[in-house]
Coordinates of C-alpha atoms in Angstrom, one line a residue:
Chain K
M1 CA 45.8 50.9 42.0
S2 CA 46.8 54.2 43.4
S3 CA 47.3 54.9 47.1
P4 CA 44.7 56.8 49.0
S5 CA 45.3 60.5 49.5
M6 CA 44.8 62.5 52.7
A7 CA 42.3 65.3 53.1
A8 CA 43.9 68.6 52.6
G9 CA 44.3 70.9 55.6
R10 CA 43.3 68.4 58.2
E11 CA 45.5 66.9 60.9
V12 CA 45.0 63.2 61.3
P13 CA 46.8 61.2 63.9
M14 CA 49.3 58.9 62.4
L15 CA 47.7 55.8 63.7
G16 CA 44.3 56.9 62.4
R17 CA 45.5 57.1 58.8
T18 CA 45.1 54.7 55.9
I19 CA 48.4 53.0 55.1
P20 CA 49.3 53.8 51.5
L21 CA 49.4 50.8 49.3
S22 CA 52.9 51.7 48.2
W23 CA 54.1 51.4 51.8
I24 CA 52.3 48.0 52.1
M25 CA 54.1 46.8 49.0
L26 CA 57.3 48.0 50.5
L27 CA 56.6 46.0 53.6
A28 CA 56.0 42.9 51.3
L29 CA 59.5 43.6 49.9
L30 CA 61.0 43.9 53.3
V31 CA 59.4 40.7 54.7
H32 CA 59.7 38.4 51.7
G33 CA 62.5 40.0 49.6
P34 CA 65.3 38.7 51.7
L35 CA 63.7 35.3 52.1
L36 CA 63.3 35.0 48.4
L37 CA 66.8 36.2 47.7
M38 CA 68.0 33.4 50.0
Q39 CA 65.9 31.2 47.7
L40 CA 64.2 29.5 50.6
P41 CA 61.2 28.4 48.4
N42 CA 63.6 26.3 46.4
A43 CA 63.4 23.7 49.1
S44 CA 59.6 23.6 49.2
Y45 CA 57.8 20.5 48.2
D46 CA 56.4 21.6 44.8
A47 CA 59.1 24.1 43.7
N48 CA 60.8 21.6 41.4
F49 CA 57.5 20.4 40.1
H50 CA 56.9 23.9 38.7
K51 CA 60.4 24.3 37.5
F52 CA 60.2 20.9 35.7
F53 CA 57.1 22.0 33.9
A54 CA 58.7 25.4 33.1
S55 CA 61.8 23.8 31.8
H56 CA 59.7 21.9 29.3
Y57 CA 57.9 25.1 28.2
A58 CA 61.3 26.8 27.9
Q59 CA 62.4 24.2 25.3
H60 CA 59.1 23.3 23.7
W61 CA 56.8 26.2 24.1
F62 CA 54.1 25.0 21.6
D63 CA 54.4 21.3 22.4
P64 CA 53.0 20.5 25.8
W65 CA 53.6 16.7 25.4
N66 CA 56.4 15.9 27.9
E67 CA 58.1 12.5 27.7
K68 CA 60.3 12.8 30.8
Q69 CA 57.8 11.5 33.3
F70 CA 55.1 8.8 33.3
T71 CA 56.7 7.5 30.0
G72 CA 55.0 10.6 28.5
F73 CA 52.2 12.9 29.6
S74 CA 50.5 16.1 28.5
Q75 CA 51.2 19.3 30.5
T76 CA 47.8 20.5 29.4
T77 CA 46.6 18.6 32.5
Y78 CA 47.8 21.6 34.6
P79 CA 47.2 25.3 33.9
P80 CA 50.4 26.8 32.7
M81 CA 50.4 30.6 33.2
E82 CA 53.0 31.1 36.0
Q83 CA 55.1 28.2 34.7
Q84 CA 55.2 29.9 31.3
W85 CA 56.3 33.2 32.8
L86 CA 58.9 31.2 34.7
A87 CA 60.0 29.6 31.4
L88 CA 60.4 33.0 29.8
L89 CA 62.4 34.5 32.6
S90 CA 64.6 31.4 32.9
H91 CA 66.3 32.2 29.6
V92 CA 67.7 35.3 31.4
L93 CA 67.8 34.4 35.1
G94 CA 67.9 30.6 35.2
L95 CA 65.1 28.5 36.7
D96 CA 66.0 29.0 40.4
L97 CA 66.1 32.8 40.4
S98 CA 63.2 33.0 38.0
Y99 CA 61.1 31.0 40.4
M100 CA 61.8 33.6 43.1
V101 CA 60.9 36.5 40.8
V102 CA 57.6 34.9 39.7
Q103 CA 56.8 34.0 43.3
F104 CA 57.6 37.5 44.4
I105 CA 55.2 39.0 41.8
A106 CA 52.4 36.8 43.3
I107 CA 53.3 38.1 46.8
L108 CA 53.2 41.7 45.6
L109 CA 49.9 41.2 44.0
L110 CA 48.3 39.8 47.1
P111 CA 48.0 42.9 49.2
I112 CA 46.7 44.8 46.1
G113 CA 44.1 42.1 45.6
V114 CA 43.2 42.0 49.3
F115 CA 42.8 45.8 49.4
R116 CA 40.5 45.8 46.4
Y117 CA 38.5 42.8 47.8
A118 CA 38.3 44.2 51.3
R119 CA 37.0 47.6 49.9
I120 CA 33.8 45.8 48.9
W121 CA 32.9 45.6 52.6
V122 CA 35.1 48.0 54.6
D123 CA 36.6 51.5 54.3
E124 CA 40.1 52.3 53.0
R125 CA 41.8 52.2 56.4
A126 CA 40.5 48.8 57.4
A127 CA 41.2 47.6 53.9
S128 CA 44.8 48.8 54.2
Y129 CA 45.2 46.8 57.5
A130 CA 43.7 43.8 55.7
A131 CA 46.3 44.2 53.0
I132 CA 49.1 44.4 55.6
G133 CA 47.7 41.2 57.2
S134 CA 47.8 39.4 53.8
I135 CA 51.6 39.8 53.7
L136 CA 52.0 38.3 57.1
L137 CA 49.6 35.4 56.8
G138 CA 51.0 32.1 58.2
S139 CA 49.1 30.3 55.4
L140 CA 50.9 32.4 52.7
A141 CA 54.3 31.7 54.3
F142 CA 53.3 28.0 54.5
L143 CA 52.3 27.8 50.8
V144 CA 55.4 29.8 49.6
Y145 CA 58.2 28.4 51.8
D146 CA 57.0 24.9 52.7
A147 CA 54.5 23.7 50.1
G148 CA 55.7 25.6 47.1
Q149 CA 52.2 26.2 45.8
L150 CA 53.1 28.8 43.3
S151 CA 49.9 28.4 41.4
T152 CA 47.6 28.9 44.4
T153 CA 49.5 32.0 45.4
W154 CA 49.2 33.4 41.9
A155 CA 45.6 32.7 41.3
A156 CA 44.2 34.0 44.6
P157 CA 45.2 37.7 44.2
L158 CA 44.1 37.7 40.6
Y159 CA 40.6 36.4 41.7
L160 CA 40.5 39.0 44.5
L161 CA 41.2 41.8 42.0
A162 CA 38.6 40.4 39.6
L163 CA 36.0 40.3 42.4
G164 CA 36.5 44.0 43.1
Y165 CA 35.7 44.7 39.5
F166 CA 32.9 42.2 39.4
Y167 CA 31.3 44.1 42.3
D168 CA 31.6 47.4 40.4
W169 CA 30.2 45.9 37.3
T170 CA 27.2 44.3 38.9
R171 CA 26.3 47.6 40.7
D172 CA 27.4 50.3 38.2
A173 CA 27.2 48.4 34.9
K174 CA 30.5 49.9 33.9
V175 CA 31.9 48.1 30.9
S176 CA 35.5 48.9 31.9
A177 CA 34.9 47.1 35.2
L178 CA 33.4 44.1 33.3
L179 CA 36.4 43.9 31.0
K180 CA 38.9 44.0 33.8
A181 CA 37.0 41.5 35.9
L182 CA 36.8 39.1 32.9
A183 CA 40.5 39.4 31.9
L184 CA 41.6 38.9 35.5
T185 CA 39.3 35.9 35.9
W186 CA 40.7 34.3 32.8
A187 CA 44.2 35.0 34.0
A188 CA 43.4 33.5 37.4
A189 CA 42.0 30.4 35.7
S190 CA 45.1 30.1 33.6
A191 CA 47.1 30.1 36.9
H192 CA 45.2 27.5 38.9
H193 CA 42.2 25.3 38.1
V194 CA 41.3 24.3 41.7
T195 CA 41.2 28.0 42.8
L196 CA 38.9 28.6 39.8
L197 CA 36.5 25.9 40.9
F198 CA 36.2 26.9 44.5
A199 CA 36.7 30.7 44.1
S200 CA 33.8 30.8 41.7
V201 CA 31.5 29.6 44.6
F202 CA 33.0 30.5 48.0
F203 CA 34.5 33.9 47.0
T204 CA 32.0 35.0 44.3
V205 CA 28.6 34.3 45.9
P206 CA 29.2 36.5 49.0
V207 CA 30.3 39.3 46.7
L208 CA 27.2 38.9 44.5
I209 CA 24.9 38.9 47.6
T210 CA 26.6 42.0 48.9
A211 CA 26.2 43.7 45.5
I212 CA 22.5 43.0 45.7
M213 CA 22.3 44.4 49.2
D214 CA 24.3 47.5 48.1
R215 CA 22.2 48.0 45.0
N216 CA 20.7 51.3 46.2
A217 CA 23.6 52.5 48.4
E218 CA 25.6 55.6 47.8
G219 CA 23.3 57.1 45.2
Q220 CA 23.1 54.0 43.1
H221 CA 19.7 52.9 41.8
A222 CA 20.4 49.4 40.6
S223 CA 17.6 46.8 40.8
T224 CA 18.0 43.2 42.0
P225 CA 17.2 41.7 38.6
G226 CA 19.7 44.2 37.1
V227 CA 22.5 43.1 39.5
I228 CA 21.7 39.4 38.9
S229 CA 21.5 39.8 35.1
R230 CA 24.8 41.6 35.1
A231 CA 26.2 38.7 37.2
V232 CA 24.8 36.3 34.6
V233 CA 26.5 38.2 31.8
F234 CA 29.8 38.0 33.7
A235 CA 29.3 34.3 34.4
V236 CA 28.5 33.5 30.7
L237 CA 31.4 35.5 29.3
G238 CA 33.7 34.3 32.1
V239 CA 33.0 30.6 31.5
A240 CA 33.2 31.0 27.7
G241 CA 36.6 32.7 28.1
I242 CA 37.8 30.1 30.6
V243 CA 36.8 27.3 28.2
A244 CA 38.7 29.0 25.4
V245 CA 41.8 29.8 27.4
L246 CA 42.0 26.4 29.0
F247 CA 40.5 24.4 26.0
P248 CA 43.4 21.8 25.8
Y249 CA 43.0 21.2 29.6
F250 CA 39.3 20.4 29.2
V251 CA 40.0 18.2 26.2
S252 CA 42.6 16.3 28.2
L253 CA 40.2 16.0 31.1
Y254 CA 37.4 14.7 28.8
Y255 CA 39.6 11.9 27.4
N256 CA 41.3 11.1 30.7
P257 CA 39.0 11.9 33.6
I258 CA 40.6 11.3 37.0
K259 CA 39.5 7.8 37.9
Q260 CA 42.5 6.5 39.7
M261 CA 42.5 5.1 43.2
P262 CA 42.6 7.9 45.9
I263 CA 46.1 8.7 47.1
P264 CA 46.2 9.3 50.9
H265 CA 47.1 12.8 52.0
Q266 CA 47.5 14.0 55.5
S267 CA 45.3 17.1 55.0
R268 CA 42.3 14.7 54.7
D269 CA 42.9 13.4 58.2
N270 CA 41.6 14.7 61.5
Y271 CA 44.0 17.5 62.5
F272 CA 43.5 16.6 66.2
S273 CA 44.7 13.0 65.6
D274 CA 48.3 13.8 66.2
A275 CA 50.7 16.6 67.1
F276 CA 52.2 16.9 63.6
H277 CA 48.8 17.4 62.0
F278 CA 47.8 19.8 64.7
F279 CA 50.8 22.0 64.1
N280 CA 51.2 21.6 60.4
Y281 CA 47.6 22.3 59.4
L282 CA 46.2 24.3 62.2
I283 CA 48.8 26.2 64.3
I284 CA 51.3 27.1 61.7
P285 CA 49.1 28.3 58.8
W286 CA 46.5 30.0 61.0
G287 CA 48.9 31.4 63.6
A288 CA 47.6 34.5 65.4
L289 CA 44.5 34.5 63.2
L290 CA 43.1 31.9 65.6
L291 CA 43.0 34.6 68.2
T292 CA 40.8 36.8 66.0
L293 CA 38.2 34.1 65.4
P294 CA 35.9 35.3 68.2
Y295 CA 35.9 38.8 66.7
V296 CA 35.4 37.4 63.2
F297 CA 32.4 35.4 64.4
V298 CA 30.7 38.2 66.4
K299 CA 31.4 41.0 63.9
G300 CA 30.8 38.9 60.9
L301 CA 27.4 37.9 62.1
S302 CA 26.4 41.2 63.8
E303 CA 26.7 43.4 60.7
R304 CA 24.2 42.5 58.0
R305 CA 26.5 43.5 55.2
L306 CA 29.2 41.2 56.5
R307 CA 27.1 38.1 56.9
P308 CA 27.5 36.8 53.3
L309 CA 31.3 37.3 53.7
F310 CA 31.2 35.5 57.0
L311 CA 29.3 32.6 55.6
G312 CA 31.7 32.2 52.7
F313 CA 34.6 32.4 55.2
W314 CA 32.9 29.9 57.6
I315 CA 32.3 27.2 54.9
T316 CA 35.9 27.7 53.6
M317 CA 37.2 27.4 57.1
I318 CA 35.4 24.1 57.7
L319 CA 36.8 22.8 54.4
A320 CA 40.2 23.9 55.5
L321 CA 39.8 21.6 58.5
G322 CA 40.0 18.7 56.0
G323 CA 39.1 15.4 57.7
T324 CA 38.7 17.1 61.1
T325 CA 34.9 17.4 60.5
P326 CA 32.7 15.2 58.3
L327 CA 31.3 18.2 56.3
P328 CA 34.0 18.4 53.6
R329 CA 33.6 14.7 52.9
L330 CA 29.8 15.1 52.7
L331 CA 29.9 18.2 50.6
L332 CA 32.6 17.2 48.1
G333 CA 32.0 13.4 47.7
R334 CA 34.7 11.8 45.6
A335 CA 36.4 15.2 45.1
F336 CA 37.3 15.0 48.8
Y337 CA 39.8 12.3 48.0
V338 CA 41.4 14.2 45.1
L339 CA 41.8 17.6 46.8
T340 CA 44.3 18.6 49.4
F341 CA 43.0 21.1 52.0
E342 CA 45.9 23.2 53.1
R343 CA 45.1 25.8 50.4
F344 CA 41.6 26.3 51.9
T345 CA 43.2 27.7 55.0
F346 CA 44.8 30.3 52.8
W347 CA 41.5 31.2 51.1
A348 CA 39.6 31.2 54.5
S349 CA 42.3 33.6 55.9
L350 CA 41.9 35.9 52.9
M351 CA 38.1 36.0 53.4
A352 CA 38.6 36.8 57.1
L353 CA 40.9 39.7 56.4
P354 CA 38.3 42.4 55.7
I355 CA 36.7 41.7 59.1
I356 CA 40.2 41.5 60.8
G357 CA 40.9 44.9 59.2
L358 CA 37.9 46.2 61.1
M359 CA 39.2 44.6 64.3
A360 CA 42.6 46.3 63.8
V361 CA 40.8 49.7 63.4
D362 CA 38.8 49.1 66.6
L363 CA 41.9 48.1 68.6
I364 CA 44.1 50.9 67.3
D365 CA 41.5 53.5 68.0
R366 CA 41.1 52.1 71.5
F367 CA 44.6 51.2 72.5
G368 CA 46.8 53.2 70.1
R369 CA 50.5 52.2 69.9
K370 CA 50.0 49.2 72.2
A371 CA 47.6 47.6 69.8
V372 CA 49.9 48.2 66.9
F373 CA 52.8 46.7 68.8
V374 CA 50.8 43.6 69.9
M375 CA 49.2 42.9 66.6
G376 CA 52.4 43.6 64.7
S377 CA 54.3 41.2 67.0
L378 CA 51.8 38.4 66.7
A379 CA 51.6 38.8 62.9
A380 CA 55.4 38.8 62.7
L381 CA 55.6 35.7 64.9
T382 CA 53.0 34.0 62.7
T383 CA 55.1 34.6 59.6
A384 CA 58.3 33.7 61.3
A385 CA 56.9 30.4 62.7
A386 CA 55.6 29.4 59.2
V387 CA 58.8 30.2 57.4
A388 CA 60.9 28.4 60.1
W389 CA 58.6 25.4 60.4
P390 CA 60.4 23.2 57.9
T391 CA 63.6 23.7 59.9
Y392 CA 62.1 22.4 63.1
Y393 CA 60.2 19.3 62.0
A394 CA 62.2 16.3 60.9
L395 CA 60.2 15.0 58.0
R396 CA 62.0 16.8 55.2
Q397 CA 65.0 14.8 54.1
P398 CA 68.5 16.5 54.0
P399 CA 69.4 17.8 50.6
F400 CA 71.8 15.8 48.3
S401 CA 73.2 16.3 44.8
V402 CA 71.6 14.6 41.8
Q403 CA 74.3 15.9 39.4
S404 CA 75.9 12.4 39.1
V405 CA 72.5 10.9 38.2
T406 CA 71.7 13.4 35.5
E407 CA 75.3 13.2 34.1
F408 CA 75.0 9.4 33.9
L409 CA 71.6 9.6 32.1
N410 CA 72.8 12.2 29.6
R411 CA 75.9 10.3 28.4
D412 CA 76.7 7.3 26.2
G413 CA 73.1 6.9 25.0
H414 CA 71.7 5.9 28.4
D415 CA 68.6 7.9 27.6
K416 CA 67.6 5.2 25.2
F417 CA 66.2 3.5 28.3
R418 CA 63.9 4.6 31.0
Y419 CA 64.8 5.0 34.6
L420 CA 63.3 5.2 38.1
T421 CA 64.5 6.8 41.4
L422 CA 63.7 5.4 44.8
G423 CA 64.0 7.3 48.0
F424 CA 64.7 10.6 46.3
G425 CA 61.4 12.3 47.2
A426 CA 59.3 14.0 44.6
N427 CA 61.2 17.3 44.7
K428 CA 64.6 15.6 43.9
M429 CA 62.9 13.3 41.3
D430 CA 61.6 16.5 39.5
E431 CA 65.1 17.9 39.6
V432 CA 66.5 14.8 37.9
S433 CA 63.6 15.1 35.3
T434 CA 64.4 18.7 34.7
Y435 CA 68.1 18.2 33.8
A436 CA 68.1 14.6 32.4
N437 CA 67.1 13.8 28.9
A438 CA 65.9 10.4 29.7
S439 CA 62.3 9.3 30.4
S440 CA 61.1 8.0 33.7
V441 CA 58.2 5.7 34.5
D442 CA 57.6 7.7 37.6
G443 CA 56.2 11.2 37.9
D444 CA 55.1 13.9 40.3
Y445 CA 51.8 15.3 39.2
N446 CA 49.3 12.7 40.3
S447 CA 46.4 13.9 38.1
A448 CA 48.6 13.4 34.9
R449 CA 49.5 9.7 35.5
L450 CA 47.8 7.0 33.5
L451 CA 50.0 4.0 33.9
P452 CA 47.9 1.2 35.5
E453 CA 50.9 0.3 37.7
M454 CA 50.3 3.6 39.4
T455 CA 46.7 4.4 39.0
Q456 CA 45.3 1.2 40.4
Y457 CA 47.2 1.0 43.8
G458 CA 46.2 4.1 45.7
A459 CA 49.8 5.2 46.3
G460 CA 51.7 8.4 45.3
Q461 CA 55.0 8.6 43.5
L462 CA 57.1 5.4 43.1
T463 CA 60.1 7.2 44.5
N464 CA 58.2 7.3 47.8
S465 CA 56.7 3.8 47.6
K466 CA 57.5 2.7 51.1
Y467 CA 55.7 5.6 52.7
Y468 CA 52.4 4.4 51.2
G469 CA 52.7 1.0 52.9
S470 CA 51.6 -2.2 51.1
N471 CA 49.8 -0.1 48.4
G472 CA 53.1 1.7 47.5
M473 CA 55.2 -1.5 47.6
E474 CA 52.6 -3.4 45.4
S475 CA 52.6 -0.5 42.9
L476 CA 56.5 -0.6 42.8
R477 CA 56.5 -4.4 42.5
A478 CA 54.0 -4.1 39.5
M479 CA 56.3 -1.6 37.8
L480 CA 59.4 -3.7 38.3
K481 CA 57.5 -6.7 36.9
H482 CA 56.8 -4.8 33.7
A483 CA 60.3 -3.3 33.4
D484 CA 61.0 -4.9 30.0
H485 CA 57.7 -3.5 28.6
Y486 CA 58.6 0.1 29.6
G487 CA 62.3 -0.2 28.8
L488 CA 63.1 0.4 32.5
K489 CA 66.8 -0.4 32.9
Y490 CA 68.2 2.0 35.4
I491 CA 67.1 2.5 39.0
F492 CA 68.8 5.1 41.3
V493 CA 68.4 4.4 44.9
H494 CA 68.8 6.8 47.8
D495 CA 67.3 4.5 50.5
T496 CA 68.8 1.0 51.2
F497 CA 65.3 -0.1 52.2
Y498 CA 64.6 -0.9 48.5
E499 CA 67.8 -2.8 47.7
P500 CA 66.7 -6.3 48.7
L501 CA 63.6 -5.9 46.5
L502 CA 65.6 -4.8 43.5
A503 CA 68.1 -7.6 44.0
F504 CA 65.2 -10.1 44.2
A505 CA 63.6 -8.6 41.0
G506 CA 66.8 -9.1 38.9
W507 CA 68.7 -5.8 39.2
R508 CA 72.3 -5.6 40.1
K509 CA 74.2 -2.8 41.8
A510 CA 76.4 -1.2 39.2
E511 CA 77.7 2.2 40.4
T512 CA 77.8 4.3 43.6
Y513 CA 77.6 8.1 43.8
E514 CA 77.7 10.8 46.4
H515 CA 80.0 8.8 48.8
G516 CA 77.6 5.9 48.7
D517 CA 74.4 8.0 49.3
V518 CA 73.1 7.1 45.8
T519 CA 73.5 3.8 44.1
L520 CA 72.7 2.8 40.5
W521 CA 71.0 -0.5 39.8
V522 CA 70.9 -2.0 36.4
K523 CA 68.9 -4.8 34.8
D524 CA 70.5 -6.6 31.8
G525 CA 68.6 -7.5 28.7
V526 CA 66.0 -4.8 28.9
P527 CA 65.0 -3.5 25.4
P528 CA 65.2 0.2 24.6
A529 CA 62.2 2.3 25.6
R530 CA 59.3 2.7 23.1
P531 CA 56.5 5.1 23.2
T532 CA 53.6 3.8 25.3
E533 CA 49.9 3.8 24.5
Y534 CA 48.9 5.8 27.5
G535 CA 47.9 9.4 27.2
Q536 CA 46.9 11.5 24.3
K537 CA 49.3 13.9 22.6
P538 CA 47.8 17.4 22.2
T539 CA 47.3 18.3 18.6
P540 CA 49.5 21.1 17.1
F541 CA 46.5 23.4 17.3
Q542 CA 46.0 22.7 21.0
G543 CA 49.8 23.3 21.4
I544 CA 49.4 26.8 19.8
L545 CA 46.4 27.6 22.0
W546 CA 48.2 26.4 25.1
G547 CA 51.3 28.5 24.2
T548 CA 49.3 31.7 23.6
L549 CA 46.0 32.1 25.4
P550 CA 46.9 31.4 29.0
I551 CA 49.9 33.7 29.1
G552 CA 48.0 36.1 26.8
S553 CA 45.2 36.4 29.3
S554 CA 47.6 37.6 31.9
I555 CA 49.1 40.2 29.5
L556 CA 45.5 41.3 28.6
A557 CA 44.6 41.7 32.2
L558 CA 47.7 43.8 32.8
L559 CA 47.1 46.0 29.8
L560 CA 43.4 46.5 30.7
V561 CA 44.2 47.4 34.4
I562 CA 46.8 49.9 33.1
A563 CA 44.7 51.3 30.2
L564 CA 41.4 51.6 32.1
P565 CA 42.2 53.4 35.4
D566 CA 40.0 52.7 38.4
D567 CA 37.2 55.0 39.3
R568 CA 38.6 57.0 42.3
R569 CA 35.1 57.9 43.4
R570 CA 34.2 54.2 43.7
L571 CA 37.5 53.2 45.3
G572 CA 37.1 55.9 47.9
E573 CA 33.4 55.1 48.5
H574 CA 32.6 54.1 52.0
I575 CA 29.5 52.1 52.7
E576 CA 29.0 52.6 56.3
F577 CA 28.3 50.1 59.0
P578 CA 25.8 51.0 61.7
S579 CA 28.5 50.6 64.4
I580 CA 31.0 53.1 62.9
N581 CA 30.4 56.6 64.0
E582 CA 33.8 58.2 63.8
E583 CA 34.5 61.2 61.7
P584 CA 35.9 60.3 58.3
V585 CA 39.6 60.7 58.1
L586 CA 39.8 60.8 54.4
R587 CA 38.2 63.0 51.8
E588 CA 37.3 59.9 49.8
A589 CA 36.0 58.1 52.8
R590 CA 32.3 59.1 52.2
Chain F
M1 CA 21.4 39.1 67.8
G2 CA 25.0 39.0 66.4
R3 CA 26.4 37.5 69.6
I4 CA 23.7 34.8 69.7
L5 CA 24.3 33.9 66.1
A6 CA 28.1 33.8 66.8
I7 CA 27.5 31.5 69.7
I8 CA 25.3 29.2 67.6
F9 CA 27.9 29.1 64.8
A10 CA 30.7 28.5 67.4
I11 CA 28.7 25.6 68.9
F12 CA 28.0 24.2 65.4
T13 CA 31.7 24.4 64.6
V14 CA 32.7 22.6 67.8
A15 CA 29.9 20.0 67.1
L16 CA 31.3 19.3 63.7
V17 CA 34.8 18.8 65.0
A18 CA 33.4 16.5 67.6
A19 CA 31.5 14.5 65.0
G20 CA 34.8 14.3 63.0
A21 CA 36.4 12.5 65.9
I22 CA 34.0 9.6 65.5
Y23 CA 34.5 9.1 61.8
K24 CA 37.4 7.0 60.7
S25 CA 39.1 7.6 57.4
S26 CA 38.7 4.7 54.9
T27 CA 42.1 5.4 53.3
A28 CA 45.4 4.7 55.0
T29 CA 47.5 7.6 56.1
A30 CA 50.7 8.2 54.2
S31 CA 53.7 9.1 56.1
T32 CA 55.8 10.4 53.2
P33 CA 57.2 13.9 53.6
E34 CA 55.3 14.8 50.4
A35 CA 52.1 13.8 52.0
A36 CA 52.6 16.6 54.5
V37 CA 51.4 19.2 52.1

């Protein structure tokens, strides 16, 4: 994607210009570069989950069966693309720094994707403001620095880029646009399956409707059946490619559909039910975007071309409210209890950005530097609040070292037995799993678990049992009861709450680490661990597919985007709104 | 027209939020740090 150029021989006020994409990416580097170099995302909730998966790919690229959690599970239950890139880079940079690099690439891709996506509806200048906004979204900072949702932040820009080419294909029938749209869609699917599922509806349908509305704009003479038939061609090829690229995932889902008891999640609650929900899911991720909602509503519904985009945004925004309204529960049925809804805020924000770009143009044209200062300050505050949020709320536990735990498990044949951590939190549990050779009965990725002691109780990870109330404690009790069956001999405790239960169940305290912070409990007479009957090992063929096609789709997308340059005429094309009467500031802007 | 539609959508959104206040979740709320995201 090249930056827009200025009209020769024409003086344009600085504030009236399109911001070049190269400057926007530089801004992304300025904002997120230092934060990533400080490795802030390492403390996010899911960072170690991704690193744990990546560490397995680094050592067993073509064998997605991982015995380190749930007594053994298949990593084909989660799309692997960004974790495989992380695995490749880890050989050079190590896991922690590789995570930052992979996350940074996703952040750099986002403004490019938003620019391309926004251009479907607005001119280059508004699209460039939308791209700037994407860097400073509270929901992006929330996902990167608090939630650690690497996959969501990777998949979204790839889909946005794909949608730009999808729009071009449906209107112009250009095969190069179709190829790029397909490759980017496959790559996005390889990055995140949930984004795939929802993007295909909430993001794509408004683009398709807009393509139908624009079929005769700007000298095009496409027919409605033509646009729809090209969309069908894209859908058929897209789905076929996704099935091929993620084939082992679908096999795994077929044999082990998600039937476990729903696990509670705060994003499914009413956000007005308490102050934490209110701030964590509304104020922090939306930030200053909340102030733009009146404009988004009025503008999005006033302009006929913006209405499909607005409706997509509105539905996604309602879903982002989780259990605050009854609509997500009614629309999604059982899926409501499997999904988490913080990522919908990110998607809704992305869909609002083209309209907010128009707002920025209006305000800057009217108020000049004052508008730039106010909008810039509010956006900066939004990012700052989201990055700093984990510092100010007390739910995250203080960091502690798990080195003694991994050293114990890796010496003297202790890995013949299985282990469990209690009070570690999922992030620390994943860190132990990454560096220890032993197998745990517990695990982090809920959709991969098959042990009945976990699936039948409606609680999350065993390490967090107490937080799930009686369900969590019953689940833990069931696991302790079957310790001999699973070869569960060692339990590492970082919360004295669990000690009476362990003592009652036959474990004895054996060692103490980290100045008493972590204790090791051992049960005598437990037989060594044996493979369990749960889960289905992927076949060697599936392992080869999994090790080649997902990452291959991202390489293919990259090659196609480089090899088939964008049509500058189309990129510069400006489909005008009735309300915009200003002189064009760019040669390409008409 | 746009303003009227915007007002209708805004009222609908507020009505949905109000309706959500009546409904009680059937699953218990987790208070684990991991449940925050």
